[in-house]
PDB file of C-alpha atoms in Angstrom:
ATOM      1  CA  MET A   1      51.172  14.090 -22.214  1.00 49.00           C
ATOM      2  CA  TYR A   2      48.368  15.054 -24.608  1.00 46.00           C
ATOM      3  CA  ILE A   3      46.950  11.511 -24.557  1.00 49.00           C
ATOM      4  CA  THR A   4      47.107  11.488 -20.747  1.00 43.00           C
ATOM      5  CA  LYS A   5      45.058  14.691 -20.597  1.00 40.00           C
ATOM      6  CA  ILE A   6      42.481  13.243 -22.978  1.00 40.00           C
ATOM      7  CA  LEU A   7      42.208  10.061 -20.909  1.00 37.00           C
ATOM      8  CA  PHE A   8      41.862  12.116 -17.725  1.00 34.00           C
ATOM      9  CA  PHE A   9      39.127  14.204 -19.366  1.00 35.00           C
ATOM     10  CA  ILE A  10      37.243  11.086 -20.491  1.00 35.00           C
ATOM     11  CA  LEU A  11      37.532   9.605 -16.984  1.00 34.00           C
ATOM     12  CA  ALA A  12      36.214  12.822 -15.436  1.00 36.00           C
ATOM     13  CA  ILE A  13      33.196  12.804 -17.758  1.00 32.00           C
ATOM     14  CA  TYR A  14      32.549   9.140 -16.944  1.00 34.00           C
ATOM     15  CA  LEU A  15      32.675   9.728 -13.195  1.00 29.00           C
ATOM     16  CA  PHE A  16      30.440  12.783 -13.521  1.00 29.00           C
ATOM     17  CA  ASN A  17      27.873  10.801 -15.491  1.00 37.00           C
ATOM     18  CA  GLN A  18      28.028   7.986 -12.944  1.00 33.00           C
ATOM     19  CA  THR A  19      27.302  10.480 -10.161  1.00 34.00           C
ATOM     20  CA  ILE A  20      24.379  11.975 -12.059  1.00 31.00           C
ATOM     21  CA  SER A  21      22.923   8.581 -12.959  1.00 36.00           C
ATOM     22  CA  ALA A  22      23.134   7.501  -9.319  1.00 43.00           C
ATOM     23  CA  GLN A  23      20.968  10.457  -8.396  1.00 63.00           C
ATOM     24  CA  THR A  24      18.079  10.050 -10.824  1.00 83.00           C
ATOM     25  CA  ASN A  25      14.716   8.378 -10.449  1.00 88.00           C
ATOM     26  CA  TYR A  26      14.509   4.679 -11.305  1.00 90.00           C
ATOM     27  CA  THR A  27      12.134   1.713 -11.252  1.00 91.00           C
ATOM     28  CA  GLU A  28      12.963  -1.407  -9.227  1.00 87.00           C
ATOM     29  CA  ALA A  29      12.622  -4.352 -11.600  1.00 79.00           C
ATOM     30  CA  ALA A  30      13.095  -7.210  -9.098  1.00 82.00           C
ATOM     31  CA  LEU A  31      10.289  -9.790  -9.383  1.00 82.00           C
ATOM     32  CA  ASP A  32       8.605  -7.436 -11.849  1.00 84.00           C
ATOM     33  CA  ALA A  33       7.531  -5.269  -8.907  1.00 89.00           C
ATOM     34  CA  GLY A  34       7.664  -2.057 -10.934  1.00 93.00           C
ATOM     35  CA  ILE A  35       8.220   0.173  -7.902  1.00 96.00           C
ATOM     36  CA  GLU A  36       9.122   3.710  -8.994  1.00 96.00           C
ATOM     37  CA  MET A  37      11.694   5.447  -6.785  1.00 96.00           C
ATOM     38  CA  VAL A  38      12.259   9.205  -6.644  1.00 97.00           C
ATOM     39  CA  PHE A  39      15.568  10.821  -5.681  1.00 96.00           C
ATOM     40  CA  VAL A  40      15.265  13.450  -2.937  1.00 97.00           C
ATOM     41  CA  THR A  41      18.092  15.892  -2.298  1.00 96.00           C
ATOM     42  CA  GLY A  42      18.889  16.151   1.390  1.00 95.00           C
ATOM     43  CA  ILE A  43      18.621  19.584   2.978  1.00 96.00           C
ATOM     44  CA  GLU A  44      18.395  21.385   6.293  1.00 96.00           C
ATOM     45  CA  TYR A  45      14.839  22.391   7.193  1.00 95.00           C
ATOM     46  CA  MET A  46      12.475  23.223  10.048  1.00 94.00           C
ATOM     47  CA  MET A  47      10.427  20.145  10.915  1.00 95.00           C
ATOM     48  CA  GLY A  48       7.091  20.345  12.706  1.00 95.00           C
ATOM     49  CA  SER A  49       4.350  22.969  12.792  1.00 93.00           C
ATOM     50  CA  GLY A  50       3.839  26.480  14.093  1.00 89.00           C
ATOM     51  CA  MET A  51       1.543  27.202  17.017  1.00 88.00           C
ATOM     52  CA  SER A  52      -1.137  28.743  14.779  1.00 87.00           C
ATOM     53  CA  GLU A  53      -1.440  25.859  12.298  1.00 90.00           C
ATOM     54  CA  PRO A  54      -5.054  24.569  12.082  1.00 87.00           C
ATOM     55  CA  GLY A  55      -5.429  21.148  13.688  1.00 88.00           C
ATOM     56  CA  ARG A  56      -1.901  20.985  15.120  1.00 90.00           C
ATOM     57  CA  HIS A  57      -0.953  18.840  18.109  1.00 91.00           C
ATOM     58  CA  ASP A  58       1.536  19.641  20.843  1.00 90.00           C
ATOM     59  CA  ASP A  59       4.001  16.942  19.700  1.00 93.00           C
ATOM     60  CA  GLU A  60       4.756  18.824  16.459  1.00 94.00           C
ATOM     61  CA  ASN A  61       7.207  21.374  17.884  1.00 90.00           C
ATOM     62  CA  LEU A  62       9.322  23.149  15.280  1.00 92.00           C
ATOM     63  CA  HIS A  63      12.956  22.081  15.305  1.00 92.00           C
ATOM     64  CA  LYS A  64      15.896  22.196  12.910  1.00 93.00           C
ATOM     65  CA  VAL A  65      16.954  18.998  11.120  1.00 95.00           C
ATOM     66  CA  LYS A  66      19.336  18.012   8.352  1.00 96.00           C
ATOM     67  CA  VAL A  67      18.770  15.029   6.074  1.00 97.00           C
ATOM     68  CA  ASN A  68      21.101  13.258   3.641  1.00 97.00           C
ATOM     69  CA  ASN A  69      20.090  12.417   0.066  1.00 97.00           C
ATOM     70  CA  PHE A  70      17.752   9.431  -0.229  1.00 97.00           C
ATOM     71  CA  TYR A  71      15.276   7.659  -2.491  1.00 97.00           C
ATOM     72  CA  ILE A  72      11.580   7.268  -1.705  1.00 98.00           C
ATOM     73  CA  GLY A  73       8.709   5.512  -3.452  1.00 97.00           C
ATOM     74  CA  LYS A  74       6.693   7.618  -5.869  1.00 97.00           C
ATOM     75  CA  PHE A  75       3.551   5.812  -4.706  1.00 98.00           C
ATOM     76  CA  GLU A  76       2.374   3.838  -1.700  1.00 99.00           C
ATOM     77  CA  ILE A  77       3.072   0.118  -2.129  1.00 99.00           C
ATOM     78  CA  THR A  78       0.118  -1.382  -3.973  1.00 98.00           C
ATOM     79  CA  GLN A  79      -1.726  -4.619  -3.367  1.00 98.00           C
ATOM     80  CA  GLN A  80      -0.306  -6.059  -6.585  1.00 97.00           C
ATOM     81  CA  GLN A  81       3.276  -5.141  -5.659  1.00 97.00           C
ATOM     82  CA  TYR A  82       2.928  -6.587  -2.175  1.00 98.00           C
ATOM     83  CA  LYS A  83       1.529  -9.843  -3.535  1.00 97.00           C
ATOM     84  CA  LYS A  84       4.361 -10.150  -6.077  1.00 96.00           C
ATOM     85  CA  ILE A  85       6.979  -9.861  -3.330  1.00 96.00           C
ATOM     86  CA  ILE A  86       5.306 -11.621  -0.388  1.00 97.00           C
ATOM     87  CA  GLY A  87       2.870 -13.910  -2.199  1.00 97.00           C
ATOM     88  CA  THR A  88      -0.293 -12.856  -0.370  1.00 98.00           C
ATOM     89  CA  ASN A  89      -2.597  -9.835  -0.180  1.00 98.00           C
ATOM     90  CA  PRO A  90      -3.693  -9.099   3.400  1.00 98.00           C
ATOM     91  CA  SER A  91      -5.858  -6.117   2.457  1.00 98.00           C
ATOM     92  CA  GLU A  92      -9.334  -6.040   3.959  1.00 97.00           C
ATOM     93  CA  LEU A  93     -10.381  -3.838   1.041  1.00 97.00           C
ATOM     94  CA  SER A  94      -8.914  -6.045  -1.691  1.00 98.00           C
ATOM     95  CA  SER A  95     -11.927  -5.361  -3.932  1.00 98.00           C
ATOM     96  CA  CYS A  96     -10.537  -1.878  -4.501  1.00 98.00           C
ATOM     97  CA  GLY A  97      -8.121  -3.493  -6.963  1.00 98.00           C
ATOM     98  CA  ASP A  98      -4.468  -4.231  -7.698  1.00 98.00           C
ATOM     99  CA  ASN A  99      -3.487  -0.564  -7.988  1.00 98.00           C
ATOM    100  CA  CYS A 100      -4.874   0.380  -4.579  1.00 99.00           C
ATOM    101  CA  PRO A 101      -2.513   0.606  -1.606  1.00 99.00           C
ATOM    102  CA  VAL A 102      -1.925  -2.558   0.373  1.00 99.00           C
ATOM    103  CA  THR A 103      -3.484  -2.307   3.833  1.00 99.00           C
ATOM    104  CA  ASN A 104      -3.716  -4.342   7.024  1.00 99.00           C
ATOM    105  CA  VAL A 105       0.072  -4.556   7.153  1.00 99.00           C
ATOM    106  CA  SER A 106       1.887  -4.140  10.449  1.00 98.00           C
ATOM    107  CA  TRP A 107       5.191  -2.317  10.828  1.00 98.00           C
ATOM    108  CA  THR A 108       6.833  -5.743  11.059  1.00 98.00           C
ATOM    109  CA  ASP A 109       5.124  -6.839   7.830  1.00 98.00           C
ATOM    110  CA  ALA A 110       6.401  -3.699   6.101  1.00 99.00           C
ATOM    111  CA  VAL A 111      10.049  -4.238   7.068  1.00 98.00           C
ATOM    112  CA  ALA A 112       9.806  -7.908   6.060  1.00 98.00           C
ATOM    113  CA  PHE A 113       8.630  -6.707   2.630  1.00 98.00           C
ATOM    114  CA  CYS A 114      11.631  -4.362   2.429  1.00 98.00           C
ATOM    115  CA  ASN A 115      14.046  -7.202   3.184  1.00 98.00           C
ATOM    116  CA  LYS A 116      12.430  -9.559   0.678  1.00 97.00           C
ATOM    117  CA  LEU A 117      12.571  -6.888  -2.027  1.00 97.00           C
ATOM    118  CA  SER A 118      16.228  -6.166  -1.198  1.00 97.00           C
ATOM    119  CA  GLU A 119      17.150  -9.841  -1.427  1.00 96.00           C
ATOM    120  CA  SER A 120      15.317 -10.195  -4.747  1.00 95.00           C
ATOM    121  CA  ALA A 121      17.187  -7.165  -6.103  1.00 95.00           C
ATOM    122  CA  GLY A 122      20.579  -8.451  -4.944  1.00 96.00           C
ATOM    123  CA  LEU A 123      20.962  -5.719  -2.319  1.00 97.00           C
ATOM    124  CA  THR A 124      22.105  -5.873   1.291  1.00 98.00           C
ATOM    125  CA  SER A 125      19.168  -6.120   3.680  1.00 98.00           C
ATOM    126  CA  TYR A 126      18.665  -3.088   5.895  1.00 98.00           C
ATOM    127  CA  TYR A 127      16.916  -5.037   8.649  1.00 98.00           C
ATOM    128  CA  THR A 128      17.882  -8.027  10.751  1.00 97.00           C
ATOM    129  CA  ILE A 129      14.684  -9.622  12.029  1.00 94.00           C
ATOM    130  CA  SER A 130      14.855 -12.038  14.953  1.00 93.00           C
ATOM    131  CA  THR A 131      12.647 -13.336  17.747  1.00 89.00           C
ATOM    132  CA  THR A 132      14.033 -10.621  20.013  1.00 89.00           C
ATOM    133  CA  GLY A 133      13.313  -7.711  17.695  1.00 91.00           C
ATOM    134  CA  VAL A 134      14.522  -5.805  14.652  1.00 95.00           C
ATOM    135  CA  SER A 135      17.918  -4.131  14.220  1.00 96.00           C
ATOM    136  CA  TYR A 136      19.238  -1.920  11.407  1.00 96.00           C
ATOM    137  CA  ASN A 137      22.269  -1.875   9.166  1.00 97.00           C
ATOM    138  CA  THR A 138      22.216   1.853   8.426  1.00 96.00           C
ATOM    139  CA  SER A 139      24.936   1.580   5.765  1.00 96.00           C
ATOM    140  CA  ALA A 140      23.061  -1.097   3.790  1.00 97.00           C
ATOM    141  CA  ASN A 141      21.960  -0.328   0.241  1.00 97.00           C
ATOM    142  CA  GLY A 142      18.719  -2.276   0.591  1.00 97.00           C
ATOM    143  CA  TYR A 143      15.160  -1.055   0.930  1.00 98.00           C
ATOM    144  CA  ARG A 144      13.696   0.253   4.165  1.00 98.00           C
ATOM    145  CA  LEU A 145      10.983   2.473   5.563  1.00 99.00           C
ATOM    146  CA  PRO A 146      11.654   6.220   5.473  1.00 99.00           C
ATOM    147  CA  THR A 147      12.632   7.893   8.697  1.00 98.00           C
ATOM    148  CA  GLU A 148      10.089  10.344  10.055  1.00 98.00           C
ATOM    149  CA  THR A 149      12.402  13.222   9.116  1.00 98.00           C
ATOM    150  CA  GLU A 150      12.791  11.940   5.547  1.00 98.00           C
ATOM    151  CA  TRP A 151       9.064  11.413   5.263  1.00 98.00           C
ATOM    152  CA  GLU A 152       8.202  14.993   6.244  1.00 98.00           C
ATOM    153  CA  LEU A 153      10.835  16.423   3.900  1.00 97.00           C
ATOM    154  CA  ALA A 154       9.428  14.320   1.057  1.00 98.00           C
ATOM    155  CA  ALA A 155       5.853  15.317   1.886  1.00 98.00           C
ATOM    156  CA  ARG A 156       6.579  19.032   2.152  1.00 97.00           C
ATOM    157  CA  ALA A 157       8.584  19.087  -1.094  1.00 95.00           C
ATOM    158  CA  GLY A 158      10.022  22.477  -0.186  1.00 94.00           C
ATOM    159  CA  THR A 159       6.830  23.977   1.238  1.00 95.00           C
ATOM    160  CA  LYS A 160       6.263  25.342   4.740  1.00 94.00           C
ATOM    161  CA  THR A 161       2.473  25.253   4.692  1.00 93.00           C
ATOM    162  CA  PRO A 162       0.194  22.710   6.448  1.00 94.00           C
ATOM    163  CA  ILE A 163      -0.356  20.798   3.202  1.00 94.00           C
ATOM    164  CA  TYR A 164       1.874  20.803   0.136  1.00 94.00           C
ATOM    165  CA  SER A 165      -0.754  22.520  -1.988  1.00 91.00           C
ATOM    166  CA  GLY A 166      -0.727  25.575   0.272  1.00 87.00           C
ATOM    167  CA  ASN A 167      -2.537  27.023   3.267  1.00 85.00           C
ATOM    168  CA  VAL A 168      -5.967  25.791   4.339  1.00 79.00           C
ATOM    169  CA  THR A 169      -9.259  27.554   4.913  1.00 75.00           C
ATOM    170  CA  GLN A 170     -11.049  25.202   7.272  1.00 71.00           C
ATOM    171  CA  VAL A 171     -14.748  24.732   6.531  1.00 64.00           C
ATOM    172  CA  SER A 172     -15.030  21.546   8.576  1.00 78.00           C
ATOM    173  CA  ASP A 173     -12.773  18.586   9.240  1.00 85.00           C
ATOM    174  CA  ASN A 174     -14.562  16.751   6.420  1.00 87.00           C
ATOM    175  CA  ASN A 175     -14.366  19.639   3.986  1.00 85.00           C
ATOM    176  CA  TRP A 176     -10.988  21.329   3.490  1.00 82.00           C
ATOM    177  CA  THR A 177     -11.281  22.530  -0.091  1.00 83.00           C
ATOM    178  CA  GLU A 178      -7.527  22.861  -0.640  1.00 87.00           C
ATOM    179  CA  LEU A 179      -6.933  19.259   0.446  1.00 92.00           C
ATOM    180  CA  GLY A 180      -9.362  17.659  -1.988  1.00 92.00           C
ATOM    181  CA  SER A 181      -7.124  17.955  -5.049  1.00 93.00           C
ATOM    182  CA  ILE A 182      -4.140  16.199  -3.464  1.00 96.00           C
ATOM    183  CA  ALA A 183      -5.517  13.704  -0.929  1.00 97.00           C
ATOM    184  CA  TYR A 184      -8.238  11.202  -0.060  1.00 97.00           C
ATOM    185  CA  TYR A 185      -9.577  11.821   3.438  1.00 95.00           C
ATOM    186  CA  SER A 186     -12.929  11.436   5.225  1.00 94.00           C
ATOM    187  CA  GLY A 187     -14.452  14.168   3.090  1.00 93.00           C
ATOM    188  CA  ASN A 188     -13.867  12.668  -0.374  1.00 95.00           C
ATOM    189  CA  SER A 189     -13.047   8.948  -0.150  1.00 97.00           C
ATOM    190  CA  CYS A 190     -16.341   7.700  -1.609  1.00 96.00           C
ATOM    191  CA  ALA A 191     -16.243   4.070  -2.776  1.00 97.00           C
ATOM    192  CA  THR A 192     -18.655   1.644  -4.446  1.00 96.00           C
ATOM    193  CA  TYR A 193     -16.631  -1.597  -4.449  1.00 97.00           C
ATOM    194  CA  ALA A 194     -17.460  -4.602  -2.255  1.00 97.00           C
ATOM    195  CA  GLY A 195     -16.376  -4.097   1.342  1.00 95.00           C
ATOM    196  CA  ALA A 196     -16.438  -0.290   1.287  1.00 97.00           C
ATOM    197  CA  GLN A 197     -17.183   0.934   4.789  1.00 97.00           C
ATOM    198  CA  ASP A 198     -20.042   3.015   6.146  1.00 96.00           C
ATOM    199  CA  CYS A 199     -19.095   6.684   6.395  1.00 94.00           C
ATOM    200  CA  SER A 200     -22.583   8.153   6.676  1.00 93.00           C
ATOM    201  CA  ASP A 201     -21.684   9.538  10.114  1.00 91.00           C
ATOM    202  CA  LYS A 202     -19.206  11.967   8.512  1.00 88.00           C
ATOM    203  CA  THR A 203     -21.195  15.168   8.115  1.00 84.00           C
ATOM    204  CA  ASP A 204     -20.689  18.080   5.728  1.00 82.00           C
ATOM    205  CA  LYS A 205     -18.417  16.051   3.452  1.00 88.00           C
ATOM    206  CA  GLN A 206     -16.713  17.537   0.420  1.00 90.00           C
ATOM    207  CA  GLU A 207     -18.359  14.739  -1.582  1.00 91.00           C
ATOM    208  CA  THR A 208     -21.688  13.212  -0.542  1.00 90.00           C
ATOM    209  CA  CYS A 209     -21.794   9.424  -0.084  1.00 94.00           C
ATOM    210  CA  ASP A 210     -22.504   6.722   2.494  1.00 94.00           C
ATOM    211  CA  LEU A 211     -19.655   4.312   1.688  1.00 97.00           C
ATOM    212  CA  CYS A 212     -15.928   5.090   1.730  1.00 97.00           C
ATOM    213  CA  GLY A 213     -12.592   3.325   1.351  1.00 98.00           C
ATOM    214  CA  ILE A 214      -9.074   3.369  -0.038  1.00 98.00           C
ATOM    215  CA  GLN A 215      -8.515   4.601  -3.582  1.00 98.00           C
ATOM    216  CA  ALA A 216      -6.138   3.698  -6.421  1.00 99.00           C
ATOM    217  CA  VAL A 217      -2.739   5.350  -6.013  1.00 98.00           C
ATOM    218  CA  GLY A 218      -1.617   8.226  -8.212  1.00 97.00           C
ATOM    219  CA  LYS A 219      -5.020   9.722  -9.039  1.00 97.00           C
ATOM    220  CA  LYS A 220      -4.505  12.925  -7.060  1.00 97.00           C
ATOM    221  CA  THR A 221      -2.140  15.777  -7.945  1.00 97.00           C
ATOM    222  CA  PRO A 222       1.441  15.013  -6.784  1.00 97.00           C
ATOM    223  CA  ASN A 223       3.666  17.406  -4.879  1.00 97.00           C
ATOM    224  CA  SER A 224       6.544  19.222  -6.581  1.00 96.00           C
ATOM    225  CA  PHE A 225       8.834  16.201  -6.012  1.00 96.00           C
ATOM    226  CA  GLY A 226       6.423  14.110  -8.089  1.00 96.00           C
ATOM    227  CA  LEU A 227       5.250  12.083  -5.077  1.00 98.00           C
ATOM    228  CA  HIS A 228       1.612  11.009  -4.916  1.00 98.00           C
ATOM    229  CA  ASP A 229      -0.661  10.464  -1.911  1.00 98.00           C
ATOM    230  CA  MET A 230       1.839  11.637   0.691  1.00 98.00           C
ATOM    231  CA  LEU A 231      -1.271  12.889   2.478  1.00 98.00           C
ATOM    232  CA  GLY A 232      -4.406  10.800   2.857  1.00 98.00           C
ATOM    233  CA  ASN A 233      -5.398   7.416   1.389  1.00 99.00           C
ATOM    234  CA  VAL A 234      -3.482   5.311   3.957  1.00 99.00           C
ATOM    235  CA  TRP A 235      -1.331   6.036   6.971  1.00 99.00           C
ATOM    236  CA  GLU A 236       2.294   5.257   6.095  1.00 99.00           C
ATOM    237  CA  TRP A 237       4.629   3.499   8.507  1.00 99.00           C
ATOM    238  CA  CYS A 238       7.948   5.223   9.216  1.00 99.00           C
ATOM    239  CA  ASN A 239      11.081   3.558  10.523  1.00 98.00           C
ATOM    240  CA  ASP A 240      11.239   5.416  13.855  1.00 97.00           C
ATOM    241  CA  TYR A 241      10.001   4.614  17.296  1.00 97.00           C
ATOM    242  CA  TYR A 242       7.620   7.358  18.376  1.00 97.00           C
ATOM    243  CA  GLY A 243       8.989   9.881  20.863  1.00 94.00           C
ATOM    244  CA  SER A 244       9.605  13.526  21.623  1.00 90.00           C
ATOM    245  CA  TYR A 245      11.452  15.566  19.021  1.00 88.00           C
ATOM    246  CA  ILE A 246      13.709  16.694  21.869  1.00 74.00           C
ATOM    247  CA  PRO A 247      16.087  13.779  22.548  1.00 59.00           C
ATOM    248  CA  GLU A 248      16.888  14.685  26.151  1.00 52.00           C
ATOM    249  CA  GLN A 249      13.173  15.167  26.900  1.00 51.00           C
ATOM    250  CA  GLN A 250      11.846  11.866  25.565  1.00 49.00           C
ATOM    251  CA  GLY A 251       9.217  10.588  27.938  1.00 46.00           C
ATOM    252  CA  GLN A 252       9.060  13.916  29.771  1.00 48.00           C
ATOM    253  CA  GLU A 253       6.681  16.851  29.563  1.00 47.00           C
ATOM    254  CA  MET A 254       7.927  19.521  27.143  1.00 45.00           C
ATOM    255  CA  THR A 255       8.008  23.161  28.179  1.00 49.00           C
ATOM    256  CA  LEU A 256       8.063  26.351  26.130  1.00 45.00           C
ATOM    257  CA  GLU A 257      11.622  26.887  27.328  1.00 47.00           C
ATOM    258  CA  SER A 258      12.791  23.478  26.123  1.00 50.00           C
ATOM    259  CA  VAL A 259      11.057  23.989  22.784  1.00 48.00           C
ATOM    260  CA  SER A 260      12.769  27.323  22.224  1.00 50.00           C
ATOM    261  CA  GLN A 261      16.108  25.736  23.108  1.00 48.00           C
ATOM    262  CA  VAL A 262      15.765  22.863  20.665  1.00 54.00           C
ATOM    263  CA  SER A 263      14.464  24.974  17.756  1.00 63.00           C
ATOM    264  CA  ASN A 264      17.961  26.205  16.921  1.00 72.00           C
ATOM    265  CA  VAL A 265      19.837  22.991  17.726  1.00 82.00           C
ATOM    266  CA  LEU A 266      20.528  21.133  14.484  1.00 89.00           C
ATOM    267  CA  GLN A 267      19.748  17.410  14.529  1.00 92.00           C
ATOM    268  CA  GLU A 268      21.438  15.534  11.685  1.00 94.00           C
ATOM    269  CA  ASN A 269      19.613  12.519  10.258  1.00 96.00           C
ATOM    270  CA  PRO A 270      17.606  11.865  13.434  1.00 94.00           C
ATOM    271  CA  MET A 271      16.156   8.359  13.703  1.00 94.00           C
ATOM    272  CA  GLY A 272      13.969   8.752  16.784  1.00 93.00           C
ATOM    273  CA  PRO A 273      14.387   6.998  20.140  1.00 94.00           C
ATOM    274  CA  THR A 274      16.565   3.871  20.256  1.00 92.00           C
ATOM    275  CA  ILE A 275      13.902   1.902  22.133  1.00 93.00           C
ATOM    276  CA  GLY A 276      10.144   2.096  22.363  1.00 95.00           C
ATOM    277  CA  LYS A 277       6.804   0.356  22.068  1.00 93.00           C
ATOM    278  CA  LEU A 278       5.177   2.421  19.329  1.00 98.00           C
ATOM    279  CA  ARG A 279       6.197   3.136  15.733  1.00 98.00           C
ATOM    280  CA  VAL A 280       5.510   6.352  13.842  1.00 98.00           C
ATOM    281  CA  ARG A 281       2.957   6.528  11.066  1.00 99.00           C
ATOM    282  CA  ARG A 282       2.369   9.595   8.918  1.00 99.00           C
ATOM    283  CA  GLY A 283       0.042  11.226   6.399  1.00 98.00           C
ATOM    284  CA  GLY A 284      -3.516  10.623   7.583  1.00 97.00           C
ATOM    285  CA  SER A 285      -5.985   8.362   5.799  1.00 98.00           C
ATOM    286  CA  TRP A 286      -9.259   7.959   3.927  1.00 98.00           C
ATOM    287  CA  LYS A 287     -11.025   7.300   7.243  1.00 96.00           C
ATOM    288  CA  LEU A 288     -10.038  10.440   9.096  1.00 95.00           C
ATOM    289  CA  GLY A 289     -10.568  14.177   8.969  1.00 93.00           C
ATOM    290  CA  ALA A 290      -8.422  16.765   7.251  1.00 92.00           C
ATOM    291  CA  ARG A 291      -6.453  17.752  10.344  1.00 92.00           C
ATOM    292  CA  ASN A 292      -4.797  14.323  10.194  1.00 95.00           C
ATOM    293  CA  ALA A 293      -3.704  14.878   6.584  1.00 95.00           C
ATOM    294  CA  ARG A 294      -1.111  17.566   7.279  1.00 96.00           C
ATOM    295  CA  CYS A 295       2.615  17.387   6.588  1.00 97.00           C
ATOM    296  CA  ALA A 296       3.461  17.811  10.285  1.00 97.00           C
ATOM    297  CA  LYS A 297       0.822  15.470  11.742  1.00 97.00           C
ATOM    298  CA  ARG A 298       2.265  12.611  13.816  1.00 98.00           C
ATOM    299  CA  SER A 299       0.598   9.373  14.824  1.00 98.00           C
ATOM    300  CA  ASN A 300       1.747   6.066  16.274  1.00 98.00           C
ATOM    301  CA  ARG A 301       0.718   2.465  16.775  1.00 98.00           C
ATOM    302  CA  ALA A 302       2.248  -0.769  18.055  1.00 98.00           C
ATOM    303  CA  GLU A 303       4.519  -2.639  15.631  1.00 97.00           C
ATOM    304  CA  SER A 304       1.906  -5.392  15.341  1.00 97.00           C
ATOM    305  CA  PHE A 305      -1.014  -3.067  14.552  1.00 98.00           C
ATOM    306  CA  GLN A 306      -2.903  -3.674  11.312  1.00 98.00           C
ATOM    307  CA  GLY A 307      -5.770  -1.629   9.905  1.00 98.00           C
ATOM    308  CA  SER A 308      -7.775  -1.029   6.748  1.00 98.00           C
ATOM    309  CA  ASP A 309      -6.260   2.455   6.490  1.00 98.00           C
ATOM    310  CA  VAL A 310      -2.619   1.586   7.220  1.00 99.00           C
ATOM    311  CA  GLY A 311      -0.007   0.918   4.537  1.00 99.00           C
ATOM    312  CA  PHE A 312       3.502   2.100   3.642  1.00 99.00           C
ATOM    313  CA  ARG A 313       5.925   3.331   1.004  1.00 99.00           C
ATOM    314  CA  ILE A 314       9.580   2.398   0.828  1.00 98.00           C
ATOM    315  CA  ALA A 315      12.853   4.303   0.901  1.00 98.00           C
ATOM    316  CA  ARG A 316      16.527   3.603   0.293  1.00 97.00           C
ATOM    317  CA  ASN A 317      19.902   5.221   0.967  1.00 96.00           C
ATOM    318  CA  SER A 318      21.280   7.068  -2.062  1.00 92.00           C
TER     319      SER A 318
END
């Protein structure tokens, strides 16, 4: 009886340690990619922005969501990491260097990267890619893009303010003082490498220069989850099709009444519309003004769109 109790106690400790270890940060070693993943505890939170937030758009209506635990990349996928997995570097601004975010990747390119990384790591692919489109295996343990709801939770890191460093005092769209310490945007993305783009038309910048571009990841202050560049540097693809936050109103004009109704209706692990033509991208970029680099800001492009300020970070079920 005594031995049985000891064995039970040892088993309990083992299972506890297994649970803890499954919920800690780790680095994906497949193909020497060195991608650092951060564990995020799922919670219930209010997604979107309030009516008085500077720079807000009318597709950011506040609504209640609940998210399960998940992992997300500590940094945006870099040019070096992309080349190790895919074999090529499509970035227009490749002169920025290996540790700069990969750019000029479409949504389709990003999910293909996720599948290739999953296969290399011996995991089950999240996506099935065919000539007719892309489908998901939501129970797969492989890599994927974060959902829009996961992305905003990760970006906010427990905050309710427009940016994760606090409130903003708007001087101009190219000079939000509070944003400069955490993000690269049109006001502070000065660059001197070959291929840097003309930004002399951006007036009243936080930093004075005529050429701008992407910057190496991880140089700005992270949020309280330890995530870098969630705002600015490059737009980040999310998994979702773009649509209204109100499921029954997708494709329809939203009213104040419908917004007030949805605010208190809990949506659990929402994944956006089931069909669409546009995919969500989040976070703003080095090219654009501060109002685009807010936690609640939404944007979208076609799955095939590529740009010198568009990249991604990866996620994974916990």
